[in-house]
PDB file of C-alpha atoms in Angstrom:
ATOM      1  CA  MET A   1      20.615 -86.639 -13.013  1.00  0.00           C
ATOM      2  CA  GLN A   2      20.836 -90.416 -12.875  1.00  0.00           C
ATOM      3  CA  SER A   3      18.533 -93.400 -12.433  1.00  0.00           C
ATOM      4  CA  ARG A   4      18.254 -94.545  -8.854  1.00  0.00           C
ATOM      5  CA  ARG A   5      16.305 -97.444  -7.364  1.00  0.00           C
ATOM      6  CA  PHE A   6      13.027 -96.268  -5.868  1.00  0.00           C
ATOM      7  CA  ALA A   7      10.249 -97.867  -3.837  1.00  0.00           C
ATOM      8  CA  GLN A   8       7.026 -96.828  -2.199  1.00  0.00           C
ATOM      9  CA  VAL A   9       5.638 -98.850   0.695  1.00  0.00           C
ATOM     10  CA  ASP A  10       2.686 -98.713   3.069  1.00  0.00           C
ATOM     11  CA  VAL A  11       3.779 -98.831   6.726  1.00  0.00           C
ATOM     12  CA  PHE A  12       1.927-100.030   9.831  1.00  0.00           C
ATOM     13  CA  THR A  13      -0.507-102.094   7.796  1.00  0.00           C
ATOM     14  CA  ALA A  14      -0.699-105.600   6.340  1.00  0.00           C
ATOM     15  CA  MET A  15      -3.341-104.390   3.881  1.00  0.00           C
ATOM     16  CA  ALA A  16      -2.323-102.019   1.087  1.00  0.00           C
ATOM     17  CA  LEU A  17      -3.664 -98.451   1.216  1.00  0.00           C
ATOM     18  CA  ARG A  18      -4.587 -98.590   4.913  1.00  0.00           C
ATOM     19  CA  GLY A  19      -1.346 -97.379   6.517  1.00  0.00           C
ATOM     20  CA  ASN A  20       1.101 -94.511   6.000  1.00  0.00           C
ATOM     21  CA  PRO A  21       2.860 -94.330   2.614  1.00  0.00           C
ATOM     22  CA  LEU A  22       6.605 -93.800   2.415  1.00  0.00           C
ATOM     23  CA  ALA A  23       8.766 -92.985  -0.604  1.00  0.00           C
ATOM     24  CA  VAL A  24      12.302 -94.394  -0.488  1.00  0.00           C
ATOM     25  CA  VAL A  25      15.233 -93.506  -2.746  1.00  0.00           C
ATOM     26  CA  ILE A  26      17.443 -96.540  -2.286  1.00  0.00           C
ATOM     27  CA  ASP A  27      20.595 -95.285  -4.053  1.00  0.00           C
ATOM     28  CA  ALA A  28      20.787 -91.736  -2.728  1.00  0.00           C
ATOM     29  CA  GLU A  29      24.558 -91.278  -2.603  1.00  0.00           C
ATOM     30  CA  GLY A  30      25.588 -88.055  -4.317  1.00  0.00           C
ATOM     31  CA  LEU A  31      22.263 -86.244  -3.915  1.00  0.00           C
ATOM     32  CA  SER A  32      22.479 -82.744  -2.488  1.00  0.00           C
ATOM     33  CA  ASP A  33      20.432 -81.549   0.461  1.00  0.00           C
ATOM     34  CA  ALA A  34      18.493 -79.309  -1.921  1.00  0.00           C
ATOM     35  CA  ALA A  35      17.690 -82.208  -4.254  1.00  0.00           C
ATOM     36  CA  MET A  36      16.454 -84.366  -1.377  1.00  0.00           C
ATOM     37  CA  ALA A  37      14.273 -81.564  -0.037  1.00  0.00           C
ATOM     38  CA  ALA A  38      12.882 -80.821  -3.503  1.00  0.00           C
ATOM     39  CA  PHE A  39      11.983 -84.459  -4.134  1.00  0.00           C
ATOM     40  CA  ALA A  40      10.275 -84.696  -0.728  1.00  0.00           C
ATOM     41  CA  ARG A  41       8.200 -81.648  -1.589  1.00  0.00           C
ATOM     42  CA  TRP A  42       7.363 -83.220  -4.957  1.00  0.00           C
ATOM     43  CA  THR A  43       6.217 -86.566  -3.546  1.00  0.00           C
ATOM     44  CA  ASN A  44       4.147 -84.587  -1.012  1.00  0.00           C
ATOM     45  CA  LEU A  45       4.046 -87.563   1.344  1.00  0.00           C
ATOM     46  CA  SER A  46       4.459 -87.075   5.065  1.00  0.00           C
ATOM     47  CA  GLU A  47       8.010 -88.445   4.697  1.00  0.00           C
ATOM     48  CA  THR A  48      10.454 -89.390   1.953  1.00  0.00           C
ATOM     49  CA  THR A  49      13.715 -91.132   2.853  1.00  0.00           C
ATOM     50  CA  PHE A  50      17.112 -91.428   1.226  1.00  0.00           C
ATOM     51  CA  ILE A  51      19.414 -94.396   1.898  1.00  0.00           C
ATOM     52  CA  LEU A  52      23.152 -93.699   2.097  1.00  0.00           C
ATOM     53  CA  PRO A  53      26.275 -95.610   3.128  1.00  0.00           C
ATOM     54  CA  PRO A  54      26.807 -95.447   6.904  1.00  0.00           C
ATOM     55  CA  SER A  55      29.379 -93.109   8.409  1.00  0.00           C
ATOM     56  CA  ASP A  56      29.365 -95.096  11.672  1.00  0.00           C
ATOM     57  CA  ALA A  57      30.993 -98.524  11.465  1.00  0.00           C
ATOM     58  CA  ALA A  58      28.342 -99.963  13.793  1.00  0.00           C
ATOM     59  CA  ALA A  59      25.507 -99.099  11.385  1.00  0.00           C
ATOM     60  CA  ASP A  60      24.222-101.114   8.427  1.00  0.00           C
ATOM     61  CA  TYR A  61      23.057 -98.034   6.511  1.00  0.00           C
ATOM     62  CA  ARG A  62      22.347 -94.347   6.987  1.00  0.00           C
ATOM     63  CA  VAL A  63      19.034 -92.645   6.266  1.00  0.00           C
ATOM     64  CA  ARG A  64      17.953 -89.048   5.864  1.00  0.00           C
ATOM     65  CA  ILE A  65      14.281 -88.277   6.437  1.00  0.00           C
ATOM     66  CA  PHE A  66      12.480 -85.365   4.809  1.00  0.00           C
ATOM     67  CA  THR A  67       8.948 -84.043   5.105  1.00  0.00           C
ATOM     68  CA  PRO A  68       7.567 -81.536   2.579  1.00  0.00           C
ATOM     69  CA  GLY A  69       8.596 -78.850   5.073  1.00  0.00           C
ATOM     70  CA  GLY A  70      12.072 -79.959   6.122  1.00  0.00           C
ATOM     71  CA  GLU A  71      14.354 -82.685   7.503  1.00  0.00           C
ATOM     72  CA  LEU A  72      13.690 -84.764  10.630  1.00  0.00           C
ATOM     73  CA  PRO A  73      16.361 -86.329  12.857  1.00  0.00           C
ATOM     74  CA  PHE A  74      14.147 -89.384  13.421  1.00  0.00           C
ATOM     75  CA  ALA A  75      10.729 -90.707  12.488  1.00  0.00           C
ATOM     76  CA  GLY A  76       9.095 -94.067  13.097  1.00  0.00           C
ATOM     77  CA  HIS A  77       7.243 -95.141   9.965  1.00  0.00           C
ATOM     78  CA  PRO A  78      10.217 -94.054   7.798  1.00  0.00           C
ATOM     79  CA  THR A  79      12.475 -96.185  10.006  1.00  0.00           C
ATOM     80  CA  LEU A  80      10.436 -99.359   9.464  1.00  0.00           C
ATOM     81  CA  GLY A  81       9.726 -98.648   5.787  1.00  0.00           C
ATOM     82  CA  THR A  82      13.338 -97.812   4.989  1.00  0.00           C
ATOM     83  CA  ALA A  83      14.596-100.933   6.774  1.00  0.00           C
ATOM     84  CA  HIS A  84      12.180-103.051   4.730  1.00  0.00           C
ATOM     85  CA  CYS A  85      13.343-101.452   1.463  1.00  0.00           C
ATOM     86  CA  TRP A  86      17.031-101.788   2.365  1.00  0.00           C
ATOM     87  CA  LEU A  87      16.575-105.504   3.044  1.00  0.00           C
ATOM     88  CA  ALA A  88      14.423-106.033  -0.070  1.00  0.00           C
ATOM     89  CA  SER A  89      17.050-104.325  -2.232  1.00  0.00           C
ATOM     90  CA  GLY A  90      19.729-106.800  -1.135  1.00  0.00           C
ATOM     91  CA  GLY A  91      21.069-105.206   2.037  1.00  0.00           C
ATOM     92  CA  LEU A  92      22.916-107.649   4.274  1.00  0.00           C
ATOM     93  CA  PRO A  93      22.878-106.693   7.963  1.00  0.00           C
ATOM     94  CA  LYS A  94      25.855-107.400  10.169  1.00  0.00           C
ATOM     95  CA  ASN A  95      23.464-109.244  12.510  1.00  0.00           C
ATOM     96  CA  LYS A  96      20.733-111.312  10.835  1.00  0.00           C
ATOM     97  CA  SER A  97      18.162-110.650  13.544  1.00  0.00           C
ATOM     98  CA  MET A  98      18.937-106.983  14.199  1.00  0.00           C
ATOM     99  CA  LEU A  99      19.525-104.037  11.868  1.00  0.00           C
ATOM    100  CA  VAL A 100      21.250-100.834  12.940  1.00  0.00           C
ATOM    101  CA  GLN A 101      20.106 -97.626  11.276  1.00  0.00           C
ATOM    102  CA  GLU A 102      22.100 -94.419  11.433  1.00  0.00           C
ATOM    103  CA  CYS A 103      20.034 -91.227  11.383  1.00  0.00           C
ATOM    104  CA  GLY A 104      19.966 -87.733  12.835  1.00  0.00           C
ATOM    105  CA  ILE A 105      19.505 -88.862  16.453  1.00  0.00           C
ATOM    106  CA  GLY A 106      22.253 -91.490  16.191  1.00  0.00           C
ATOM    107  CA  LEU A 107      21.919 -95.271  15.966  1.00  0.00           C
ATOM    108  CA  VAL A 108      18.509 -96.969  16.065  1.00  0.00           C
ATOM    109  CA  ARG A 109      18.164-100.747  16.393  1.00  0.00           C
ATOM    110  CA  ILE A 110      15.497-102.572  14.375  1.00  0.00           C
ATOM    111  CA  LYS A 111      14.704-106.182  15.158  1.00  0.00           C
ATOM    112  CA  ARG A 112      13.219-108.761  12.818  1.00  0.00           C
ATOM    113  CA  THR A 113      10.518-111.027  14.223  1.00  0.00           C
ATOM    114  CA  ALA A 114       8.050-113.473  12.703  1.00  0.00           C
ATOM    115  CA  ASP A 115       4.314-113.039  13.153  1.00  0.00           C
ATOM    116  CA  ARG A 116       2.032-115.615  11.504  1.00  0.00           C
ATOM    117  CA  ASN A 117       4.839-116.619   9.139  1.00  0.00           C
ATOM    118  CA  LYS A 118       5.389-112.999   8.068  1.00  0.00           C
ATOM    119  CA  GLU A 119       8.347-110.887   9.095  1.00  0.00           C
ATOM    120  CA  ARG A 120       7.511-107.864  11.200  1.00  0.00           C
ATOM    121  CA  LEU A 121      10.024-105.142  11.966  1.00  0.00           C
ATOM    122  CA  ALA A 122      10.180-103.221  15.232  1.00  0.00           C
ATOM    123  CA  PHE A 123      12.461-100.381  16.291  1.00  0.00           C
ATOM    124  CA  ALA A 124      13.736 -99.697  19.785  1.00  0.00           C
ATOM    125  CA  ALA A 125      12.000 -96.574  21.089  1.00  0.00           C
ATOM    126  CA  PRO A 126      14.623 -93.842  21.461  1.00  0.00           C
ATOM    127  CA  PRO A 127      14.901 -92.235  24.898  1.00  0.00           C
ATOM    128  CA  LEU A 128      12.923 -89.063  25.440  1.00  0.00           C
ATOM    129  CA  ARG A 129      14.930 -85.899  25.031  1.00  0.00           C
ATOM    130  CA  ARG A 130      12.242 -83.978  26.874  1.00  0.00           C
ATOM    131  CA  SER A 131       9.447 -85.247  29.118  1.00  0.00           C
ATOM    132  CA  GLY A 132       7.077 -83.976  31.775  1.00  0.00           C
ATOM    133  CA  PRO A 133       4.318 -81.349  31.725  1.00  0.00           C
ATOM    134  CA  VAL A 134       4.325 -78.562  29.156  1.00  0.00           C
ATOM    135  CA  ALA A 135       4.436 -74.889  30.153  1.00  0.00           C
ATOM    136  CA  PRO A 136       1.094 -73.181  30.902  1.00  0.00           C
ATOM    137  CA  GLU A 137       1.191 -71.091  27.723  1.00  0.00           C
ATOM    138  CA  LEU A 138       1.705 -74.217  25.601  1.00  0.00           C
ATOM    139  CA  TYR A 139      -1.087 -75.984  27.484  1.00  0.00           C
ATOM    140  CA  ALA A 140      -3.404 -73.082  26.629  1.00  0.00           C
ATOM    141  CA  GLN A 141      -2.342 -73.258  22.968  1.00  0.00           C
ATOM    142  CA  VAL A 142      -3.069 -76.999  22.910  1.00  0.00           C
ATOM    143  CA  LEU A 143      -6.596 -76.360  24.208  1.00  0.00           C
ATOM    144  CA  ARG A 144      -7.192 -73.700  21.552  1.00  0.00           C
ATOM    145  CA  SER A 145      -5.750 -75.927  18.835  1.00  0.00           C
ATOM    146  CA  LEU A 146      -7.997 -78.853  19.742  1.00  0.00           C
ATOM    147  CA  ARG A 147     -11.031 -76.629  20.427  1.00  0.00           C
ATOM    148  CA  LEU A 148     -11.345 -78.162  23.900  1.00  0.00           C
ATOM    149  CA  GLN A 149     -11.883 -76.986  27.458  1.00  0.00           C
ATOM    150  CA  ALA A 150      -9.491 -77.826  30.294  1.00  0.00           C
ATOM    151  CA  GLU A 151     -11.928 -80.375  31.722  1.00  0.00           C
ATOM    152  CA  ASP A 152     -11.801 -82.315  28.421  1.00  0.00           C
ATOM    153  CA  VAL A 153      -8.056 -82.997  28.716  1.00  0.00           C
ATOM    154  CA  LEU A 154      -6.517 -85.340  31.280  1.00  0.00           C
ATOM    155  CA  ASP A 155      -2.902 -84.312  30.727  1.00  0.00           C
ATOM    156  CA  VAL A 156      -0.466 -82.703  28.275  1.00  0.00           C
ATOM    157  CA  GLN A 157       3.137 -83.922  28.357  1.00  0.00           C
ATOM    158  CA  TRP A 158       6.324 -83.667  26.349  1.00  0.00           C
ATOM    159  CA  VAL A 159       7.113 -86.963  24.579  1.00  0.00           C
ATOM    160  CA  ASP A 160       9.998 -85.570  22.533  1.00  0.00           C
ATOM    161  CA  ASN A 161      12.321 -88.224  21.088  1.00  0.00           C
ATOM    162  CA  GLY A 162      13.720 -85.996  18.333  1.00  0.00           C
ATOM    163  CA  PRO A 163      10.746 -84.542  16.394  1.00  0.00           C
ATOM    164  CA  GLU A 164       9.667 -82.355  19.372  1.00  0.00           C
ATOM    165  CA  TRP A 165       6.376 -84.130  20.066  1.00  0.00           C
ATOM    166  CA  MET A 166       4.041 -83.114  22.843  1.00  0.00           C
ATOM    167  CA  ALA A 167       0.908 -85.150  23.541  1.00  0.00           C
ATOM    168  CA  ALA A 168      -2.536 -84.574  24.993  1.00  0.00           C
ATOM    169  CA  ARG A 169      -4.334 -87.435  26.735  1.00  0.00           C
ATOM    170  CA  LEU A 170      -8.115 -87.322  26.364  1.00  0.00           C
ATOM    171  CA  LYS A 171     -10.788 -89.243  28.246  1.00  0.00           C
ATOM    172  CA  SER A 172     -11.561 -91.741  25.472  1.00  0.00           C
ATOM    173  CA  ALA A 173     -10.729 -92.941  21.997  1.00  0.00           C
ATOM    174  CA  GLU A 174     -14.116 -91.595  20.947  1.00  0.00           C
ATOM    175  CA  ALA A 175     -13.084 -88.102  22.027  1.00  0.00           C
ATOM    176  CA  VAL A 176      -9.873 -88.404  19.984  1.00  0.00           C
ATOM    177  CA  LEU A 177     -11.807 -89.371  16.854  1.00  0.00           C
ATOM    178  CA  ALA A 178     -14.256 -86.497  17.343  1.00  0.00           C
ATOM    179  CA  LEU A 179     -11.550 -83.788  17.201  1.00  0.00           C
ATOM    180  CA  ARG A 180     -11.780 -81.066  14.549  1.00  0.00           C
ATOM    181  CA  PRO A 181      -8.551 -79.124  15.164  1.00  0.00           C
ATOM    182  CA  ASP A 182      -7.823 -75.475  14.479  1.00  0.00           C
ATOM    183  CA  PHE A 183      -4.573 -75.689  12.511  1.00  0.00           C
ATOM    184  CA  GLN A 184      -3.973 -71.947  12.561  1.00  0.00           C
ATOM    185  CA  ALA A 185      -4.051 -71.967  16.358  1.00  0.00           C
ATOM    186  CA  MET A 186      -1.685 -74.955  16.277  1.00  0.00           C
ATOM    187  CA  ALA A 187       1.130 -73.003  14.580  1.00  0.00           C
ATOM    188  CA  GLY A 188       4.526 -74.169  15.818  1.00  0.00           C
ATOM    189  CA  LEU A 189       3.243 -77.283  17.597  1.00  0.00           C
ATOM    190  CA  LYS A 190       3.898 -80.934  16.818  1.00  0.00           C
ATOM    191  CA  LEU A 191       0.954 -82.373  18.673  1.00  0.00           C
ATOM    192  CA  GLY A 192      -0.156 -85.918  19.344  1.00  0.00           C
ATOM    193  CA  VAL A 193      -3.436 -86.921  20.946  1.00  0.00           C
ATOM    194  CA  VAL A 194      -4.242 -90.244  22.615  1.00  0.00           C
ATOM    195  CA  GLY A 195      -7.330 -91.765  24.232  1.00  0.00           C
ATOM    196  CA  ALA A 196      -8.072 -95.230  25.571  1.00  0.00           C
ATOM    197  CA  TYR A 197     -10.636 -97.683  24.234  1.00  0.00           C
ATOM    198  CA  PRO A 198     -12.948 -99.552  26.626  1.00  0.00           C
ATOM    199  CA  ALA A 199     -11.548-102.701  28.239  1.00  0.00           C
ATOM    200  CA  GLY A 200     -11.717-105.706  25.952  1.00  0.00           C
ATOM    201  CA  SER A 201     -11.354-103.747  22.708  1.00  0.00           C
ATOM    202  CA  PRO A 202      -8.941-105.084  20.041  1.00  0.00           C
ATOM    203  CA  GLN A 203      -6.898-101.878  20.341  1.00  0.00           C
ATOM    204  CA  GLN A 204      -5.816-100.204  23.564  1.00  0.00           C
ATOM    205  CA  PHE A 205      -5.606 -96.618  22.269  1.00  0.00           C
ATOM    206  CA  GLU A 206      -6.609 -94.341  19.410  1.00  0.00           C
ATOM    207  CA  VAL A 207      -3.882 -91.921  18.353  1.00  0.00           C
ATOM    208  CA  ARG A 208      -3.830 -88.852  16.105  1.00  0.00           C
ATOM    209  CA  ALA A 209      -0.842 -86.694  15.084  1.00  0.00           C
ATOM    210  CA  PHE A 210      -0.890 -83.098  13.829  1.00  0.00           C
ATOM    211  CA  VAL A 211       2.131 -81.346  12.278  1.00  0.00           C
ATOM    212  CA  PRO A 212       0.789 -78.434  10.189  1.00  0.00           C
ATOM    213  CA  GLY A 213       4.102 -76.547  10.317  1.00  0.00           C
ATOM    214  CA  LEU A 214       5.828 -79.293   8.300  1.00  0.00           C
ATOM    215  CA  GLY A 215       3.141 -79.447   5.645  1.00  0.00           C
ATOM    216  CA  VAL A 216       1.424 -82.432   7.288  1.00  0.00           C
ATOM    217  CA  PRO A 217      -1.816 -81.208   8.934  1.00  0.00           C
ATOM    218  CA  GLU A 218      -2.570 -84.776  10.053  1.00  0.00           C
ATOM    219  CA  ASP A 219      -0.226 -87.739   9.741  1.00  0.00           C
ATOM    220  CA  ALA A 220      -1.784 -91.104   8.953  1.00  0.00           C
ATOM    221  CA  VAL A 221       0.289 -93.340  11.276  1.00  0.00           C
ATOM    222  CA  THR A 222       3.212 -92.050  13.327  1.00  0.00           C
ATOM    223  CA  GLY A 223       5.879 -94.331  14.764  1.00  0.00           C
ATOM    224  CA  SER A 224       7.923 -91.673  16.573  1.00  0.00           C
ATOM    225  CA  LEU A 225       4.856 -90.297  18.354  1.00  0.00           C
ATOM    226  CA  ASN A 226       3.716 -93.786  19.357  1.00  0.00           C
ATOM    227  CA  ALA A 227       7.217 -94.498  20.658  1.00  0.00           C
ATOM    228  CA  GLY A 228       7.105 -91.398  22.836  1.00  0.00           C
ATOM    229  CA  LEU A 229       3.574 -92.188  23.982  1.00  0.00           C
ATOM    230  CA  ALA A 230       4.586 -95.725  24.944  1.00  0.00           C
ATOM    231  CA  LEU A 231       7.436 -94.483  27.139  1.00  0.00           C
ATOM    232  CA  TRP A 232       5.120 -91.995  28.824  1.00  0.00           C
ATOM    233  CA  LEU A 233       2.054 -94.202  29.261  1.00  0.00           C
ATOM    234  CA  GLN A 234       3.850 -97.385  30.276  1.00  0.00           C
ATOM    235  CA  GLY A 235       6.163 -95.461  32.582  1.00  0.00           C
ATOM    236  CA  ALA A 236       3.142 -93.875  34.285  1.00  0.00           C
ATOM    237  CA  GLY A 237       1.286 -97.184  34.606  1.00  0.00           C
ATOM    238  CA  LEU A 238      -1.362 -96.068  32.106  1.00  0.00           C
ATOM    239  CA  ALA A 239      -0.652 -98.792  29.524  1.00  0.00           C
ATOM    240  CA  PRO A 240       0.178-102.515  29.704  1.00  0.00           C
ATOM    241  CA  ASP A 241       3.548-103.915  28.679  1.00  0.00           C
ATOM    242  CA  ARG A 242       2.072-105.123  25.409  1.00  0.00           C
ATOM    243  CA  TYR A 243      -0.664-103.407  23.419  1.00  0.00           C
ATOM    244  CA  VAL A 244      -1.859-102.371  19.959  1.00  0.00           C
ATOM    245  CA  ALA A 245      -2.632 -98.742  19.121  1.00  0.00           C
ATOM    246  CA  ALA A 246      -4.838 -97.643  16.223  1.00  0.00           C
ATOM    247  CA  GLN A 247      -4.215 -94.552  14.122  1.00  0.00           C
ATOM    248  CA  GLY A 248      -5.499 -93.153  10.850  1.00  0.00           C
ATOM    249  CA  ALA A 249      -9.258 -93.672  11.103  1.00  0.00           C
ATOM    250  CA  ALA A 250      -9.878 -89.941  10.657  1.00  0.00           C
ATOM    251  CA  LEU A 251      -8.109 -90.209   7.277  1.00  0.00           C
ATOM    252  CA  ALA A 252      -9.874 -93.448   6.236  1.00  0.00           C
ATOM    253  CA  ARG A 253      -6.785 -95.499   7.167  1.00  0.00           C
ATOM    254  CA  ALA A 254      -6.422 -98.348   9.631  1.00  0.00           C
ATOM    255  CA  GLY A 255      -2.869 -98.263  10.945  1.00  0.00           C
ATOM    256  CA  ARG A 256      -1.878-100.657  13.701  1.00  0.00           C
ATOM    257  CA  ILE A 257       1.126-100.068  15.936  1.00  0.00           C
ATOM    258  CA  HIS A 258       2.373-103.039  17.979  1.00  0.00           C
ATOM    259  CA  VAL A 259       4.035-101.971  21.237  1.00  0.00           C
ATOM    260  CA  GLN A 260       5.942-104.333  23.500  1.00  0.00           C
ATOM    261  CA  ARG A 261       8.078-103.664  26.546  1.00  0.00           C
ATOM    262  CA  GLU A 262      10.902-106.145  27.134  1.00  0.00           C
ATOM    263  CA  GLY A 263      12.767-105.318  30.322  1.00  0.00           C
ATOM    264  CA  GLU A 264      13.962-101.745  30.023  1.00  0.00           C
ATOM    265  CA  GLU A 265      13.349-101.541  26.276  1.00  0.00           C
ATOM    266  CA  VAL A 266      10.193-100.662  24.375  1.00  0.00           C
ATOM    267  CA  TRP A 267       9.790-101.904  20.809  1.00  0.00           C
ATOM    268  CA  ILE A 268       7.505-100.243  18.247  1.00  0.00           C
ATOM    269  CA  GLY A 269       6.510-102.657  15.499  1.00  0.00           C
ATOM    270  CA  GLY A 270       4.359-102.764  12.420  1.00  0.00           C
ATOM    271  CA  ASP A 271       3.796-104.472   9.108  1.00  0.00           C
ATOM    272  CA  VAL A 272       5.194-103.049   5.865  1.00  0.00           C
ATOM    273  CA  THR A 273       3.363-103.631   2.581  1.00  0.00           C
ATOM    274  CA  PRO A 274       5.280-102.922  -0.681  1.00  0.00           C
ATOM    275  CA  LEU A 275       3.365-101.112  -3.435  1.00  0.00           C
ATOM    276  CA  ILE A 276       5.735 -99.585  -6.004  1.00  0.00           C
ATOM    277  CA  GLU A 277       9.206-100.576  -7.245  1.00  0.00           C
ATOM    278  CA  GLY A 278      11.167 -98.942 -10.027  1.00  0.00           C
ATOM    279  CA  GLN A 279      13.568 -96.187 -10.920  1.00  0.00           C
ATOM    280  CA  VAL A 280      13.584 -92.458 -10.337  1.00  0.00           C
ATOM    281  CA  ARG A 281      15.786 -89.932 -12.160  1.00  0.00           C
ATOM    282  CA  LEU A 282      17.359 -87.540  -9.688  1.00  0.00           C
TER     283      LEU A 282
END
């Protein structure tokens, strides 16, 4: 065991305790897979990340992402939170305006922009590995899991960019907030739900994410899901090129995800608020 730099940050919020917490081990070189998995179970957060030297010369750093139930090839709020911690710990990117993160799905670009004199990070939404309608048996399982009838659901699509997300589109944000899922019926699914707010609302959509199989019955704010949703909804003409999604209200959070399409690319941005800095013995 040795002392390693450690941080905990709140992602997708400018106000502490309103977003999705992330634990970050900044000096993770030398840790075994078992040690990383054990620490992620111990923190019991939706994700814990471990920063390592890159193996790809094009990357600034490499990250491994663990939930209490296992490792993910990619996740959104860990991407933004880890990038923030790497920079805050003295990391020097090869390009001042753009970081390159290496993770399980490959290289992910993260741009640095200023918003009201505060830096905001945004990652390029990875391409969907799987898209289109889900199979009828999965559609039926989604209905059972959400305790809904077929007429309550507008569509169910794959939005898989690594974590195997599928998503159900409901008639309204109000319907999304009213859900009381059946997590036993949801076994094996990684399920997002989205519904639109009325025109003129500060947020375009309300989003919820359920991953009971990974020890996260409901995730507070989910960057990877919002990235997949953006590609689906904007591609189908169901969302504008620029919008803000809300997530976390069902858990007394107030996450805000800033989505912007620039040409062929979609960027998923959010604020990161630091909370804890110190050392951890691992």
